[in-house]
Short mmCIF file of C-alpha atoms in Angstrom, two decimals:
data_model
loop_
_atom_site.label_atom_id
_atom_site.label_comp_id
_atom_site.label_asym_id
_atom_site.label_seq_id
_atom_site.Cartn_x
_atom_site.Cartn_y
_atom_site.Cartn_z
CA MET A 265 267.48 261.07 186.43
CA HIS A 266 267.00 259.34 183.05
CA ARG A 267 268.05 261.51 180.13
CA PHE A 268 267.34 260.93 176.48
CA TRP A 269 268.08 262.65 173.20
CA LYS A 270 266.17 262.43 169.94
CA PHE A 271 267.92 262.53 166.57
CA ASP A 272 266.61 265.34 164.37
CA PRO A 273 265.07 263.82 161.19
CA ALA A 274 266.24 266.93 159.30
CA ASN A 275 269.74 265.41 159.57
CA ALA A 276 268.74 262.06 158.06
CA ALA A 277 271.28 262.35 155.23
CA ARG A 278 274.06 261.97 157.82
CA LEU A 279 272.69 258.52 158.65
CA LEU A 280 273.31 257.38 155.07
CA ALA A 281 276.72 258.99 154.51
CA ASP A 282 279.33 256.71 152.92
CA GLU A 283 281.76 257.02 155.83
CA ARG A 284 279.13 255.59 158.18
CA SER A 285 279.48 252.15 156.56
CA GLY A 286 283.13 252.08 157.62
CA ILE A 287 282.32 253.17 161.18
CA HIS A 288 279.19 251.01 161.65
CA PRO A 289 279.54 248.16 159.10
CA PRO A 290 275.99 246.90 158.43
CA ASP A 291 277.13 243.44 157.34
CA GLU A 292 278.94 242.87 160.64
CA ALA A 293 275.88 243.82 162.68
CA LEU A 294 273.52 241.76 160.53
CA ALA A 295 275.82 238.72 160.78
CA LEU A 296 275.31 238.81 164.56
CA LEU A 297 271.54 238.45 164.05
CA ASP A 298 271.88 235.13 162.18
CA LEU A 299 269.32 236.14 159.57
CA ASP A 300 267.65 233.49 157.43
CA ARG A 301 265.24 233.57 154.52
CA GLY A 302 261.63 233.34 155.59
CA GLN A 303 262.09 235.32 158.79
CA LEU A 304 260.20 238.42 159.87
CA VAL A 305 262.77 240.85 161.23
CA ALA A 306 261.88 244.12 162.92
CA ASP A 307 264.25 247.06 162.43
CA ILE A 308 262.95 249.25 165.25
CA GLY A 309 264.01 252.87 164.96
CA CYS A 310 264.95 252.18 161.33
CA GLY A 311 265.46 255.81 160.35
CA PRO A 312 266.08 256.15 156.60
CA GLY A 313 267.06 252.48 156.35
CA PHE A 314 270.82 252.25 156.90
CA PHE A 315 270.38 248.68 158.18
CA THR A 316 266.94 248.02 156.65
CA VAL A 317 268.04 247.90 153.00
CA PRO A 318 270.94 245.44 153.44
CA MET A 319 268.77 243.42 155.83
CA ALA A 320 265.96 243.18 153.27
CA ARG A 321 268.42 242.02 150.60
CA ARG A 322 269.71 239.26 152.90
CA LEU A 323 266.18 238.03 153.58
CA LEU A 324 265.15 237.64 149.92
CA PRO A 325 263.17 235.99 148.52
CA THR A 326 260.78 235.07 151.32
CA GLY A 327 261.84 237.05 154.42
CA ARG A 328 260.42 240.43 155.36
CA VAL A 329 261.53 243.47 157.32
CA ALA A 330 259.10 245.40 159.51
CA ALA A 331 260.77 248.84 159.39
CA LEU A 332 259.44 250.91 162.29
CA ASP A 333 260.13 254.53 163.21
CA ILE A 334 258.34 257.27 165.12
CA ALA A 335 259.31 259.92 162.54
CA MET A 336 257.24 260.05 159.36
CA GLU A 337 260.06 261.95 157.60
CA MET A 338 262.38 258.98 158.14
CA LEU A 339 259.81 256.54 156.78
CA GLN A 340 259.22 258.69 153.69
CA ARG A 341 262.95 258.69 152.97
CA LEU A 342 263.04 254.92 153.56
CA ARG A 343 260.15 254.36 151.15
CA ARG A 344 262.06 256.23 148.42
CA ARG A 345 265.18 254.14 149.07
CA ILE A 346 263.38 250.78 148.98
CA ALA A 347 261.54 251.78 145.80
CA ALA A 348 264.84 252.78 144.17
CA ALA A 349 266.37 249.45 145.27
CA GLY A 350 263.38 247.50 143.94
CA LEU A 351 262.71 245.87 147.30
CA SER A 352 259.17 244.66 147.95
CA ASN A 353 259.86 242.84 151.23
CA VAL A 354 260.06 245.93 153.49
CA LEU A 355 256.99 246.90 155.49
CA PRO A 356 257.48 250.48 156.73
CA ALA A 357 255.20 251.56 159.56
CA GLN A 358 255.00 254.48 161.94
CA SER A 359 255.43 253.39 165.51
CA GLU A 360 255.19 254.69 169.00
CA GLU A 361 257.91 254.02 171.53
CA SER A 362 255.39 252.55 173.96
CA ARG A 363 253.45 250.50 171.40
CA LEU A 364 254.93 248.64 168.44
CA PRO A 365 252.46 247.94 165.59
CA LEU A 366 253.18 244.20 165.52
CA PRO A 367 251.33 241.19 166.92
CA GLY A 368 252.74 239.38 169.94
CA GLY A 369 255.42 236.84 169.05
CA ALA A 370 255.47 237.90 165.39
CA CYS A 371 259.20 238.55 164.98
CA ASP A 372 262.01 236.06 164.53
CA ARG A 373 264.67 238.75 164.94
CA VAL A 374 264.79 242.35 166.20
CA LEU A 375 267.40 245.03 165.58
CA LEU A 376 267.61 248.03 167.93
CA ALA A 377 270.33 250.18 166.40
CA PHE A 378 271.37 253.47 167.98
CA LEU A 379 268.11 253.70 169.85
CA ALA A 380 268.82 253.13 173.55
CA HIS A 381 269.85 256.74 174.11
CA GLU A 382 266.62 258.02 172.50
CA LEU A 383 264.16 256.17 174.74
CA GLU A 384 261.90 258.22 176.99
CA ALA A 385 260.50 255.15 178.76
CA PRO A 386 263.09 252.38 178.31
CA ASP A 387 261.36 249.80 180.48
CA VAL A 388 258.09 250.17 178.58
CA PHE A 389 259.95 249.98 175.27
CA PHE A 390 261.93 246.83 176.13
CA ALA A 391 258.74 245.16 177.40
CA GLU A 392 257.24 245.84 173.96
CA VAL A 393 260.30 244.32 172.28
CA ALA A 394 259.85 241.21 174.44
CA ARG A 395 256.17 241.10 173.47
CA VAL A 396 256.77 241.11 169.69
CA LEU A 397 259.70 238.66 169.72
CA ARG A 398 258.76 235.00 169.47
CA PRO A 399 260.08 232.52 172.05
CA GLY A 400 263.57 231.57 170.91
CA GLY A 401 263.74 234.74 168.81
CA ARG A 402 266.91 236.77 168.91
CA GLY A 403 267.77 240.43 168.89
CA LEU A 404 270.67 242.83 168.86
CA VAL A 405 271.19 246.22 170.46
CA VAL A 406 273.79 248.45 168.79
CA ASP A 407 274.56 251.74 170.48
CA TRP A 408 277.14 254.40 171.22
CA ALA A 409 279.81 253.62 173.79
CA PRO A 410 279.70 256.06 176.73
CA ARG A 411 282.94 257.84 175.87
CA GLU A 412 283.94 260.88 173.84
CA SER A 413 283.90 260.42 170.07
CA PRO A 414 283.96 262.79 167.09
CA ILE A 415 280.42 261.75 166.10
CA GLY A 416 277.33 260.58 167.93
CA PRO A 417 274.93 261.92 170.52
CA PRO A 418 276.00 263.96 173.55
CA LEU A 419 278.03 261.96 176.04
CA HIS A 420 275.58 262.56 178.90
CA VAL A 421 272.77 260.64 177.15
CA ARG A 422 274.76 257.59 176.05
CA VAL A 423 273.65 254.36 177.70
CA PRO A 424 276.31 251.91 178.93
CA ALA A 425 276.06 248.31 177.74
CA THR A 426 275.59 247.16 181.34
CA SER A 427 272.45 249.32 181.61
CA VAL A 428 271.12 247.85 178.36
CA GLN A 429 271.73 244.35 179.72
CA GLU A 430 269.84 245.20 182.91
CA ARG A 431 266.86 246.61 181.04
CA LEU A 432 266.72 243.61 178.70
CA ALA A 433 266.81 241.21 181.66
CA HIS A 434 264.15 243.24 183.51
CA SER A 435 261.90 242.79 180.45
CA GLY A 436 262.25 239.01 180.49
CA LEU A 437 264.85 238.85 177.74
CA ARG A 438 268.20 237.11 178.19
CA PRO A 439 271.09 239.43 177.29
CA GLY A 440 274.46 238.18 176.07
CA GLU A 441 277.86 239.73 176.57
CA PRO A 442 278.61 243.17 175.09
CA ALA A 443 281.21 243.47 172.33
CA ALA A 444 282.87 246.39 170.59
CA PHE A 445 281.33 247.40 167.27
CA GLY A 446 283.48 249.72 165.18
CA PRO A 447 285.48 252.42 166.93
CA TYR A 448 282.67 254.16 168.85
CA SER A 449 279.93 251.63 169.54
CA TYR A 450 279.00 248.30 171.13
CA THR A 451 276.59 245.45 170.60
CA VAL A 452 274.52 243.48 173.08
CA PRO A 453 272.84 240.33 171.71
CA PHE A 454 269.73 238.97 173.39
CA VAL A 455 267.22 236.16 173.14
CA ARG A 456 263.65 235.66 174.29
CA PRO A 457 263.65 232.45 176.37
#
């Protein structure tokens, strides 16, 4: 049986805590995406913008970030953060898991950070990711390793990297090899052939 767990938006401040940058270094994750000015990058499940804000800065002056989340509270917090940072290249939008508000092939890059364990219908979701990523476009999954850690979601909902690879491949995407990311997480790069 597939299990999932949704992060409570009331705890959004935890997603921006200073210690999180040491545990999940944004610059290291973003380096794996090979970002370039002029790209449209989707941060799907962006939350309050832990990755969105540094991503938007890297894409200046001509790149844009489509910051998508299902929780309006997260997007409101993100809007305050991007306004405070003076960033005009972030496009926040409420999303559904089964339907991303982007045209087909619109995105050069896609980031799926700490999202795999929250998906109710993973196959539908990954098919949507494949739809919005342009041919040759690249993406990155970052998620919690399926082992005990002092932070993170319950162990029983964590999704192993091998399962992420299988779901990506099933959706027509080509997954790369998993790698450790910080002490508690992993990355899986992927490309749309």
